[in-house]
Coordinates of C-alpha atoms in Angstrom, one line a residue:
M137 CA 6.9 20.2 -36.1
P138 CA 6.4 20.9 -32.4
M139 CA 5.4 18.0 -30.2
D140 CA 2.1 18.3 -28.3
E141 CA 1.9 17.6 -24.6
R142 CA 0.5 14.1 -25.2
T143 CA 3.4 13.2 -27.4
K144 CA 5.9 14.6 -25.0
A145 CA 4.3 12.7 -22.2
T146 CA 4.4 9.4 -24.2
V147 CA 8.1 9.8 -25.0
R148 CA 8.9 10.6 -21.3
T149 CA 6.9 7.6 -20.2
L150 CA 8.7 5.3 -22.6
L151 CA 12.1 6.5 -21.6
D152 CA 11.2 6.4 -17.9
R153 CA 10.2 2.8 -18.2
H154 CA 13.1 1.7 -20.4
P155 CA 16.0 4.3 -19.9
E156 CA 19.0 2.1 -20.8
G157 CA 18.4 0.9 -24.3
Y158 CA 17.2 -2.5 -25.5
V159 CA 20.4 -4.5 -25.2
A160 CA 21.4 -3.0 -21.8
E161 CA 18.1 -3.8 -20.3
T162 CA 17.8 -7.3 -21.7
T163 CA 21.4 -8.5 -21.4
G164 CA 22.9 -6.4 -18.7
F165 CA 25.8 -5.0 -20.7
T166 CA 26.1 -1.5 -22.1
V167 CA 26.9 -1.2 -25.7
T168 CA 30.0 1.0 -26.3
N169 CA 31.7 2.3 -29.4
T170 CA 34.8 0.2 -28.8
A171 CA 36.2 -3.0 -30.3
A172 CA 35.0 -5.1 -27.4
G173 CA 31.7 -3.3 -27.0
L174 CA 30.8 -3.7 -30.7
F175 CA 31.9 -7.3 -30.6
R176 CA 29.6 -8.1 -27.7
L177 CA 26.7 -6.6 -29.7
L178 CA 27.7 -8.7 -32.6
V179 CA 27.6 -11.9 -30.6
L180 CA 24.0 -11.1 -29.5
S181 CA 23.1 -10.2 -33.1
I182 CA 24.4 -13.5 -34.4
L183 CA 22.5 -15.5 -31.8
A184 CA 19.3 -13.5 -32.2
D185 CA 16.4 -15.5 -33.4
D186 CA 14.3 -12.3 -33.8
G187 CA 14.6 -8.6 -33.7
A188 CA 13.6 -9.1 -30.1
P189 CA 16.0 -11.9 -29.1
S190 CA 14.5 -14.8 -27.1
R191 CA 15.5 -15.5 -23.5
A192 CA 17.7 -18.4 -24.7
A193 CA 19.6 -16.1 -27.1
V194 CA 20.1 -13.6 -24.3
D195 CA 21.2 -16.3 -21.9
A196 CA 23.6 -17.8 -24.4
T197 CA 25.1 -14.4 -25.0
R198 CA 25.6 -13.8 -21.3
A199 CA 27.1 -17.2 -20.8
L200 CA 29.7 -16.7 -23.5
L201 CA 30.6 -13.2 -22.2
D202 CA 30.8 -14.6 -18.7
R203 CA 33.6 -16.9 -20.0
H204 CA 35.4 -13.7 -21.0
W205 CA 34.9 -14.4 -24.7
D206 CA 33.9 -10.8 -24.9
S207 CA 36.1 -9.5 -27.7
A208 CA 37.2 -10.9 -31.0
P209 CA 40.7 -11.8 -29.8
E210 CA 39.3 -13.6 -26.8
M211 CA 36.6 -15.4 -28.7
A212 CA 39.3 -16.5 -31.2
K213 CA 40.9 -18.4 -28.4
S214 CA 37.8 -20.5 -27.8
D215 CA 37.1 -23.8 -29.7
E216 CA 33.9 -24.8 -31.4
R217 CA 33.1 -27.6 -28.9
G218 CA 33.6 -25.4 -25.9
R219 CA 31.4 -22.7 -27.3
A220 CA 28.7 -25.2 -28.2
E221 CA 28.7 -26.6 -24.7
V222 CA 28.3 -23.1 -23.2
I223 CA 25.5 -22.2 -25.6
D224 CA 23.7 -25.5 -25.1
R225 CA 23.7 -25.2 -21.3
A226 CA 22.0 -21.8 -21.8
G227 CA 19.1 -23.6 -23.4
Y228 CA 19.7 -22.4 -27.0
D229 CA 18.5 -24.7 -29.7
G230 CA 21.1 -25.5 -32.4
A231 CA 24.1 -24.9 -30.2
E232 CA 26.6 -26.6 -32.6
E233 CA 25.5 -24.5 -35.6
A234 CA 25.5 -21.3 -33.5
S235 CA 29.1 -22.1 -32.3
R236 CA 30.2 -22.7 -35.9
R237 CA 28.7 -19.4 -37.0
L238 CA 30.4 -17.5 -34.1
G239 CA 33.7 -19.1 -35.0
E240 CA 33.4 -18.1 -38.6
A241 CA 32.3 -14.6 -37.7
T242 CA 35.2 -14.1 -35.3
R243 CA 37.7 -15.2 -37.9
L244 CA 36.3 -12.8 -40.4
V245 CA 36.4 -9.9 -37.9
M246 CA 39.9 -10.8 -37.0
D247 CA 41.2 -11.3 -40.5
R248 CA 39.4 -8.4 -42.2
Y249 CA 39.1 -5.8 -39.4
D250 CA 41.8 -6.7 -37.0
G251 CA 39.2 -7.5 -34.4
D252 CA 37.6 -4.1 -34.5
L253 CA 34.2 -3.4 -36.1
Q254 CA 35.0 0.2 -36.2
R255 CA 37.2 -0.7 -39.1
L256 CA 34.2 -2.2 -40.9
R257 CA 32.5 1.2 -40.4
A258 CA 35.6 2.9 -41.9
A259 CA 35.5 0.6 -44.8
A260 CA 31.9 1.6 -45.5
D261 CA 33.1 5.2 -45.7
G262 CA 29.7 6.7 -44.6
D263 CA 27.6 4.7 -47.1
A264 CA 24.6 3.3 -45.3
G265 CA 24.0 0.6 -48.0
R266 CA 27.6 -0.4 -48.0
L267 CA 27.6 -0.6 -44.2
R268 CA 24.7 -3.0 -44.2
D269 CA 26.3 -5.1 -47.0
L270 CA 29.5 -5.5 -45.0
L271 CA 27.6 -6.5 -41.9
R272 CA 25.7 -9.1 -43.9
E273 CA 29.0 -10.6 -45.0
I274 CA 29.6 -11.6 -41.4
P275 CA 28.5 -15.2 -41.0
G276 CA 25.3 -15.5 -39.0
M277 CA 24.2 -11.9 -39.7
D278 CA 20.6 -12.3 -41.0
D279 CA 17.7 -9.8 -40.8
A280 CA 17.2 -10.4 -37.1
G281 CA 20.8 -9.8 -36.4
L282 CA 20.9 -6.6 -38.5
T283 CA 17.9 -5.4 -36.5
V284 CA 19.6 -5.9 -33.2
F285 CA 22.9 -4.4 -34.4
L286 CA 21.6 -1.4 -36.2
R287 CA 19.1 -0.4 -33.5
E288 CA 22.0 0.0 -31.1
A289 CA 24.8 1.1 -33.5
Q290 CA 22.9 4.1 -34.8
M291 CA 23.7 5.6 -31.4
F292 CA 27.4 5.9 -32.4
W293 CA 27.2 5.5 -36.2
P294 CA 24.8 8.1 -37.6
E295 CA 25.0 6.5 -41.1
A296 CA 23.5 3.3 -39.6
G297 CA 20.2 5.2 -39.1
P298 CA 17.8 6.6 -38.6
F299 CA 16.7 3.0 -38.0
V300 CA 13.3 1.9 -36.7
D301 CA 12.6 -1.9 -36.7
E302 CA 9.2 -3.4 -37.4
R303 CA 8.3 -3.9 -33.7
A304 CA 9.2 -0.4 -32.8
A305 CA 7.4 1.1 -35.7
A306 CA 4.2 -0.9 -34.8
A307 CA 4.5 0.3 -31.2
A308 CA 5.0 3.9 -32.4
E309 CA 1.8 3.8 -34.4
R310 CA -0.2 2.3 -31.6
L311 CA 1.0 5.0 -29.2
G312 CA 0.4 7.9 -31.6
L313 CA 4.1 8.5 -32.5
P314 CA 5.6 8.7 -36.0
S315 CA 6.7 5.4 -37.3
D316 CA 8.8 6.8 -40.1
P317 CA 12.5 6.9 -39.0
D318 CA 13.2 10.4 -40.3
E319 CA 10.1 11.8 -38.7
L320 CA 10.8 10.1 -35.4
L321 CA 14.4 11.5 -35.4
E322 CA 13.4 15.0 -36.4
D323 CA 10.1 15.5 -34.6
V324 CA 10.5 13.3 -31.5
A325 CA 14.1 12.7 -30.7
R326 CA 15.2 16.2 -31.6
G327 CA 18.0 17.6 -29.4
G328 CA 19.0 14.1 -28.5
G329 CA 19.9 13.0 -32.0
E330 CA 20.8 9.4 -32.8
E331 CA 21.5 8.5 -29.2
K332 CA 18.0 9.5 -28.0
L333 CA 16.5 7.8 -31.1
S334 CA 18.3 4.5 -30.3
W335 CA 17.0 4.6 -26.7
L336 CA 13.5 5.5 -27.9
V337 CA 13.4 2.8 -30.6
G338 CA 14.6 0.3 -28.0
A339 CA 12.0 1.4 -25.5
L340 CA 9.3 1.1 -28.2
A341 CA 10.4 -2.4 -29.1
L342 CA 10.4 -3.4 -25.4
A343 CA 6.9 -1.9 -24.9
D344 CA 5.7 -4.1 -27.7
V345 CA 7.5 -7.2 -26.4
H346 CA 5.9 -6.7 -22.9
D347 CA 2.6 -5.4 -24.2
E348 CA 2.7 -2.3 -22.1
Y349 CA 0.4 -0.2 -24.3
D350 CA -2.4 0.3 -21.8
G351 CA -0.1 1.3 -19.0
I352 CA 1.9 3.7 -21.1
R353 CA -1.3 5.4 -22.4
R354 CA -2.7 5.8 -18.9
T355 CA 0.6 7.2 -17.5
A356 CA 1.0 9.6 -20.5
E357 CA -2.6 10.8 -20.4
A358 CA -2.3 11.6 -16.7
A359 CA 1.0 13.4 -17.2
A360 CA -0.4 15.4 -20.1
R361 CA -3.3 16.6 -18.0
A362 CA -1.2 17.5 -15.0

């Protein structure tokens, strides 16, 4: 179904405001389809206290990565106390428990997938349900973590999507866009596929987090009239 000018303008406005994706904008690192890139995403997902991770969760992730514990083999070299101290200094509540979860998750990723979550994807063999089940087997991966992970991973792993989290769906409805994942992919992200959908879903979630609705509407309406 063709997009009208208002819809096109809304999408352009969202992507102009938030062009990098949710994780890149909030944490400063780009998610890549590599062993290290996916592990960095996993760390944020495990520390996430919501589908929109708190500042403390983001700061703790950055602090861990700044210590060069940015891949499963490197994280495996860290100890629980050292991780907890880094996480605590970042202002994250429950640092000891978070450190324990990260240690257990790292061991599972190393033992089962040789440090590379692309092997988890291969084990799922294209089955979206199996993919989610395997992700849930990783210690610390709850609903918030799955939201963070799948929102980004669908960029590289089509079977992970189309995925639209609750925040993004609510934002889509308020801005007059489809909130159904399939409709959003087919009618709005067409031509860009899963990569554009991932960016758009991230932009919608950020618009909700920052309550940007009025500004987006004004900009989109002006662009549609131009």
